[in-house]
Amino acid sequence: MRASLFLSALSVSSVMAAPVLPEINANSAHADSLKKVSEYFNLLAVKVQQSKFESAVPTCDLSKVVMPQAPSPLPAPSFGLTLKHVALGRGTQNYTCDTTNATAIPVANGAVASLFNASCIVSAYPDIGAMLSGVSMNFNLSNLASIASSLSPSFLKQTLAPTSGMAVSGAHYFTNASTPFFNMDASQWKIGEAPCAKNNSTPAPEAAAKGQGGEKAVPWLKLVTRPGATGGLQEVYRVETAGGSAPETCKGMPAAFEVQYAAQYWFYGN
């Protein structure tokens, strides 16, 4: 069954002249992972057919994009702020453990992720955008460039603006235990830098995609920028999370470990 779904995904991608898919971690992926990959590329195939009959070319207009909502919604963006950028983040949530206490709870120790420009995909094809995090979890981290290229095949690059190829738009990491940082000044778009503080959180939806080892999706967050932010960035939302959660206890875990995750980051500013 898995093999047939994988072949289905590959055949759809080849019809669209997509780049070669990165390696799928079929052994450690959760039960319906390849099904989700197949569904994603089948949806892309539908978009290919639809695009042949559309007279207007889709645009990268973020002004009317609606941010995803969890069952218990996060506070809305502050009045007057506009959506500046949407990025797909793919990386690891990091944890530490007290190896002398098997019942200890793992302690969060920041995160590291590469950020890919998903603004055009989310604005033009929100149904495709909603699947990005879950589908990206099925590919290994060893070839991030190939992940982004495969999730944004050639037809999207042709029907959207040139920036729709999900090129790297920045990096996410922590500068200390309580400051998540987004560096997007090194990219061609010069979006800005955003040292942040946690403002609010809500559990990910029950149906959120799991990690490669079956890990639950980390919560959705609202962050606010700290002094020193540039590019007018003021608020950052982490939504559409997949994987990333630590086990309930430190039993059998090393002193430090990583759990792969994916998420969308929505940047608001003025």
CSV table of C-alpha atoms in Angstrom, one decimal:
chain,number,residue,atom,x,y,z
A,1,MET,CA,0.0,0.0,0.0
A,2,ARG,CA,2.7,2.4,0.9
A,3,ALA,CA,4.7,1.7,-2.2
A,4,SER,CA,1.7,2.4,-4.4
A,5,LEU,CA,1.0,5.7,-2.7
A,6,PHE,CA,4.6,6.7,-3.1
A,7,LEU,CA,4.6,5.8,-6.8
A,8,SER,CA,1.4,7.8,-7.2
A,9,ALA,CA,3.1,10.9,-5.7
A,10,LEU,CA,6.1,10.4,-7.9
A,11,SER,CA,4.1,10.0,-11.0
A,12,VAL,CA,2.1,13.2,-10.3
A,13,SER,CA,5.3,15.2,-9.7
A,14,SER,CA,6.9,13.9,-12.9
A,15,VAL,CA,3.9,15.1,-15.0
A,16,MET,CA,4.5,18.6,-13.6
A,17,ALA,CA,8.2,18.4,-14.3
A,18,ALA,CA,9.0,18.8,-10.6
A,19,PRO,CA,12.5,18.4,-9.3
A,20,VAL,CA,13.5,15.0,-8.0
A,21,LEU,CA,12.0,14.4,-4.7
A,22,PRO,CA,14.2,14.3,-1.6
A,23,GLU,CA,14.5,11.1,0.3
A,24,ILE,CA,11.3,10.1,2.2
A,25,ASN,CA,12.0,8.6,5.6
A,26,ALA,CA,9.5,5.7,5.0
A,27,ASN,CA,10.8,3.6,7.9
A,28,SER,CA,10.3,6.1,10.7
A,29,ALA,CA,7.4,8.1,9.2
A,30,HIS,CA,3.9,7.8,10.8
A,31,ALA,CA,1.3,5.4,9.4
A,32,ASP,CA,-0.4,7.8,6.9
A,33,SER,CA,2.6,9.8,5.9
A,34,LEU,CA,2.9,8.6,2.3
A,35,LYS,CA,-0.8,9.0,1.9
A,36,LYS,CA,-0.4,12.7,2.8
A,37,VAL,CA,2.4,13.0,0.3
A,38,SER,CA,0.3,11.5,-2.4
A,39,GLU,CA,-2.7,13.7,-1.5
A,40,TYR,CA,-0.4,16.8,-1.7
A,41,PHE,CA,0.9,16.0,-5.2
A,42,ASN,CA,-2.5,14.9,-6.4
A,43,LEU,CA,-3.8,18.3,-5.3
A,44,LEU,CA,-1.0,20.0,-7.2
A,45,ALA,CA,-2.0,18.0,-10.3
A,46,VAL,CA,-5.6,19.4,-10.0
A,47,LYS,CA,-4.1,22.9,-9.8
A,48,VAL,CA,-2.1,22.2,-13.0
A,49,GLN,CA,-5.3,21.4,-14.9
A,50,GLN,CA,-7.2,24.4,-13.4
A,51,SER,CA,-4.4,26.7,-14.4
A,52,LYS,CA,-4.8,25.8,-18.0
A,53,PHE,CA,-8.2,27.4,-18.1
A,54,GLU,CA,-7.6,30.5,-15.9
A,55,SER,CA,-7.2,33.8,-17.7
A,56,ALA,CA,-5.8,35.6,-14.7
A,57,VAL,CA,-2.4,34.8,-13.3
A,58,PRO,CA,-2.4,34.3,-9.5
A,59,THR,CA,-0.6,37.0,-7.5
A,60,CYS,CA,1.3,37.1,-4.2
A,61,ASP,CA,-1.2,39.4,-2.5
A,62,LEU,CA,-1.1,38.9,1.2
A,63,SER,CA,-3.7,41.6,2.0
A,64,LYS,CA,-6.6,39.2,1.9
A,65,VAL,CA,-5.0,36.1,3.3
A,66,VAL,CA,-6.7,34.6,6.4
A,67,MET,CA,-4.5,33.2,9.1
A,68,PRO,CA,-5.3,29.6,10.2
A,69,GLN,CA,-7.2,29.3,13.5
A,70,ALA,CA,-6.8,26.6,16.1
A,71,PRO,CA,-10.0,25.4,18.0
A,72,SER,CA,-9.0,27.7,20.8
A,73,PRO,CA,-7.9,30.7,18.7
A,74,LEU,CA,-4.8,32.8,19.5
A,75,PRO,CA,-5.4,36.6,20.0
A,76,ALA,CA,-5.7,38.4,16.7
A,77,PRO,CA,-2.9,40.6,15.3
A,78,SER,CA,-2.9,44.0,16.8
A,79,PHE,CA,-4.9,46.8,15.1
A,80,GLY,CA,-3.1,48.4,12.2
A,81,LEU,CA,-0.7,45.6,11.5
A,82,THR,CA,-0.5,43.9,8.1
A,83,LEU,CA,0.8,40.5,7.1
A,84,LYS,CA,4.4,40.9,5.8
A,85,HIS,CA,5.6,37.4,5.2
A,86,VAL,CA,4.7,33.7,5.6
A,87,ALA,CA,7.5,31.2,6.0
A,88,LEU,CA,7.6,27.4,6.3
A,89,GLY,CA,10.0,26.5,9.1
A,90,ARG,CA,11.6,23.1,9.0
A,91,GLY,CA,14.1,22.0,11.7
A,92,THR,CA,14.2,20.7,15.3
A,93,GLN,CA,12.8,21.5,18.7
A,94,ASN,CA,15.6,21.0,21.2
A,95,TYR,CA,15.3,19.5,24.8
A,96,THR,CA,17.4,18.5,27.8
A,97,CYS,CA,16.9,15.8,30.3
A,98,ASP,CA,18.0,14.9,33.8
A,99,THR,CA,19.5,11.4,33.0
A,100,THR,CA,19.5,10.5,36.7
A,101,ASN,CA,15.7,10.8,37.0
A,102,ALA,CA,13.6,8.7,34.6
A,103,THR,CA,10.4,10.4,35.6
A,104,ALA,CA,11.7,13.9,35.0
A,105,ILE,CA,10.0,16.0,32.3
A,106,PRO,CA,12.1,17.1,29.3
A,107,VAL,CA,12.9,20.8,29.4
A,108,ALA,CA,12.6,22.8,26.2
A,109,ASN,CA,15.9,24.2,25.1
A,110,GLY,CA,15.1,26.4,22.1
A,111,ALA,CA,14.7,25.4,18.4
A,112,VAL,CA,16.6,25.7,15.1
A,113,ALA,CA,14.9,25.9,11.7
A,114,SER,CA,15.4,27.0,8.2
A,115,LEU,CA,12.7,29.4,6.9
A,116,PHE,CA,11.4,29.1,3.3
A,117,ASN,CA,9.3,31.8,1.6
A,118,ALA,CA,5.7,30.4,1.4
A,119,SER,CA,4.0,33.8,1.0
A,120,CYS,CA,2.9,33.3,-2.6
A,121,ILE,CA,1.7,29.7,-2.2
A,122,VAL,CA,-0.3,30.6,0.9
A,123,SER,CA,-1.9,33.6,-0.7
A,124,ALA,CA,-2.7,32.0,-4.1
A,125,TYR,CA,-3.5,28.5,-3.0
A,126,PRO,CA,-4.4,28.3,0.7
A,127,ASP,CA,-5.4,24.7,0.4
A,128,ILE,CA,-1.9,23.8,-0.7
A,129,GLY,CA,-0.4,26.1,1.9
A,130,ALA,CA,-2.3,24.3,4.7
A,131,MET,CA,-0.6,21.0,3.8
A,132,LEU,CA,3.0,22.3,3.7
A,133,SER,CA,4.0,21.6,7.3
A,134,GLY,CA,2.6,18.1,7.4
A,135,VAL,CA,4.0,17.0,4.0
A,136,SER,CA,7.5,18.5,4.7
A,137,MET,CA,7.7,16.3,7.8
A,138,ASN,CA,7.9,13.2,5.6
A,139,PHE,CA,11.3,14.3,4.1
A,140,ASN,CA,14.6,14.0,5.9
A,141,LEU,CA,16.4,17.2,7.0
A,142,SER,CA,19.6,16.2,5.1
A,143,ASN,CA,18.5,18.1,2.0
A,144,LEU,CA,16.4,21.1,2.9
A,145,ALA,CA,16.9,22.8,-0.5
A,146,SER,CA,15.4,19.7,-2.2
A,147,ILE,CA,12.4,19.7,0.2
A,148,ALA,CA,11.5,23.3,-0.7
A,149,SER,CA,12.0,22.7,-4.4
A,150,SER,CA,9.8,19.6,-4.4
A,151,LEU,CA,7.0,21.2,-2.4
A,152,SER,CA,6.9,24.1,-4.9
A,153,PRO,CA,7.2,22.4,-8.3
A,154,SER,CA,7.6,24.1,-11.7
A,155,PHE,CA,4.0,24.9,-12.4
A,156,LEU,CA,3.8,27.1,-9.3
A,157,LYS,CA,6.9,28.9,-10.3
A,158,GLN,CA,5.4,29.5,-13.7
A,159,THR,CA,2.0,30.6,-12.6
A,160,LEU,CA,3.0,32.8,-9.7
A,161,ALA,CA,5.6,35.5,-9.3
A,162,PRO,CA,9.3,34.5,-9.5
A,163,THR,CA,9.5,34.5,-5.7
A,164,SER,CA,7.2,31.6,-5.4
A,165,GLY,CA,9.9,28.9,-5.5
A,166,MET,CA,10.1,28.7,-1.7
A,167,ALA,CA,13.7,30.0,-1.6
A,168,VAL,CA,15.3,30.4,1.8
A,169,SER,CA,14.0,33.5,3.5
A,170,GLY,CA,15.9,33.2,6.7
A,171,ALA,CA,16.7,31.3,9.8
A,172,HIS,CA,15.1,30.7,13.2
A,173,TYR,CA,17.0,30.1,16.4
A,174,PHE,CA,17.2,31.2,20.0
A,175,THR,CA,19.7,33.8,21.3
A,176,ASN,CA,19.0,32.8,24.9
A,177,ALA,CA,16.6,30.6,26.8
A,178,SER,CA,13.7,32.9,26.4
A,179,THR,CA,14.3,34.8,23.1
A,180,PRO,CA,13.3,33.1,19.8
A,181,PHE,CA,15.0,35.0,17.0
A,182,PHE,CA,14.2,35.3,13.3
A,183,ASN,CA,16.9,36.5,11.0
A,184,MET,CA,15.5,37.3,7.6
A,185,ASP,CA,17.9,40.1,6.6
A,186,ALA,CA,20.3,37.9,4.7
A,187,SER,CA,17.7,36.9,2.2
A,188,GLN,CA,17.0,38.7,-1.1
A,189,TRP,CA,13.8,40.2,0.4
A,190,LYS,CA,15.5,41.9,3.4
A,191,ILE,CA,12.4,41.3,5.6
A,192,GLY,CA,14.1,42.2,8.9
A,193,GLU,CA,15.2,40.7,12.2
A,194,ALA,CA,12.8,39.8,15.0
A,195,PRO,CA,14.0,39.0,18.6
A,196,CYS,CA,10.7,37.8,20.2
A,197,ALA,CA,9.0,37.0,23.5
A,198,LYS,CA,6.1,34.6,24.0
A,199,ASN,CA,2.7,36.3,24.3
A,200,ASN,CA,0.2,33.4,24.1
A,201,SER,CA,-0.2,29.8,23.2
A,202,THR,CA,-2.9,27.3,22.3
A,203,PRO,CA,-2.8,23.5,21.6
A,204,ALA,CA,-2.4,22.4,18.0
A,205,PRO,CA,-5.6,20.8,16.6
A,206,GLU,CA,-6.0,17.1,17.3
A,207,ALA,CA,-5.7,16.4,13.6
A,208,ALA,CA,-2.3,18.2,13.3
A,209,ALA,CA,0.4,16.2,11.6
A,210,LYS,CA,2.7,14.1,13.8
A,211,GLY,CA,6.5,13.9,13.6
A,212,GLN,CA,8.4,11.1,12.0
A,213,GLY,CA,8.4,9.2,15.2
A,214,GLY,CA,4.8,9.9,15.9
A,215,GLU,CA,5.5,12.9,18.1
A,216,LYS,CA,2.5,15.3,18.7
A,217,ALA,CA,2.5,18.7,17.1
A,218,VAL,CA,3.9,21.5,19.3
A,219,PRO,CA,1.5,24.3,20.3
A,220,TRP,CA,0.6,27.3,18.2
A,221,LEU,CA,2.1,30.5,19.5
A,222,LYS,CA,1.7,34.3,19.3
A,223,LEU,CA,5.0,36.1,19.8
A,224,VAL,CA,5.7,39.8,20.1
A,225,THR,CA,9.0,41.4,19.1
A,226,ARG,CA,11.5,42.8,21.6
A,227,PRO,CA,13.4,46.0,21.2
A,228,GLY,CA,15.9,45.7,18.4
A,229,ALA,CA,13.4,44.3,15.8
A,230,THR,CA,13.8,45.7,12.3
A,231,GLY,CA,11.8,45.9,9.1
A,232,GLY,CA,8.7,47.0,11.1
A,233,LEU,CA,8.1,43.5,12.4
A,234,GLN,CA,6.0,43.5,15.5
A,235,GLU,CA,4.2,40.1,15.9
A,236,VAL,CA,5.0,36.6,14.8
A,237,TYR,CA,2.6,33.6,14.8
A,238,ARG,CA,3.6,29.9,14.8
A,239,VAL,CA,0.7,28.0,13.3
A,240,GLU,CA,0.1,24.8,11.3
A,241,THR,CA,2.7,22.9,13.4
A,242,ALA,CA,3.7,19.3,12.8
A,243,GLY,CA,5.7,17.1,15.2
A,244,GLY,CA,8.3,18.6,17.6
A,245,SER,CA,6.9,17.5,21.0
A,246,ALA,CA,9.1,15.8,23.5
A,247,PRO,CA,8.2,12.4,25.2
A,248,GLU,CA,6.3,12.7,28.5
A,249,THR,CA,9.3,11.7,30.6
A,250,CYS,CA,13.1,11.5,30.3
A,251,LYS,CA,13.1,7.6,30.5
A,252,GLY,CA,15.6,6.3,28.1
A,253,MET,CA,16.5,9.8,26.8
A,254,PRO,CA,20.0,11.4,26.6
A,255,ALA,CA,21.0,14.6,28.3
A,256,ALA,CA,20.2,16.6,25.2
A,257,PHE,CA,18.1,15.6,22.2
A,258,GLU,CA,16.3,17.0,19.2
A,259,VAL,CA,12.8,16.4,17.8
A,260,GLN,CA,12.1,17.3,14.2
A,261,TYR,CA,9.2,19.7,13.5
A,262,ALA,CA,7.7,21.9,10.9
A,263,ALA,CA,5.5,25.0,11.2
A,264,GLN,CA,4.3,28.1,9.4
A,265,TYR,CA,5.5,31.5,10.7
A,266,TRP,CA,3.3,34.5,9.9
A,267,PHE,CA,5.0,37.8,10.4
A,268,TYR,CA,3.0,41.0,11.0
A,269,GLY,CA,4.2,44.6,11.0
A,270,ASN,CA,3.7,48.1,9.8
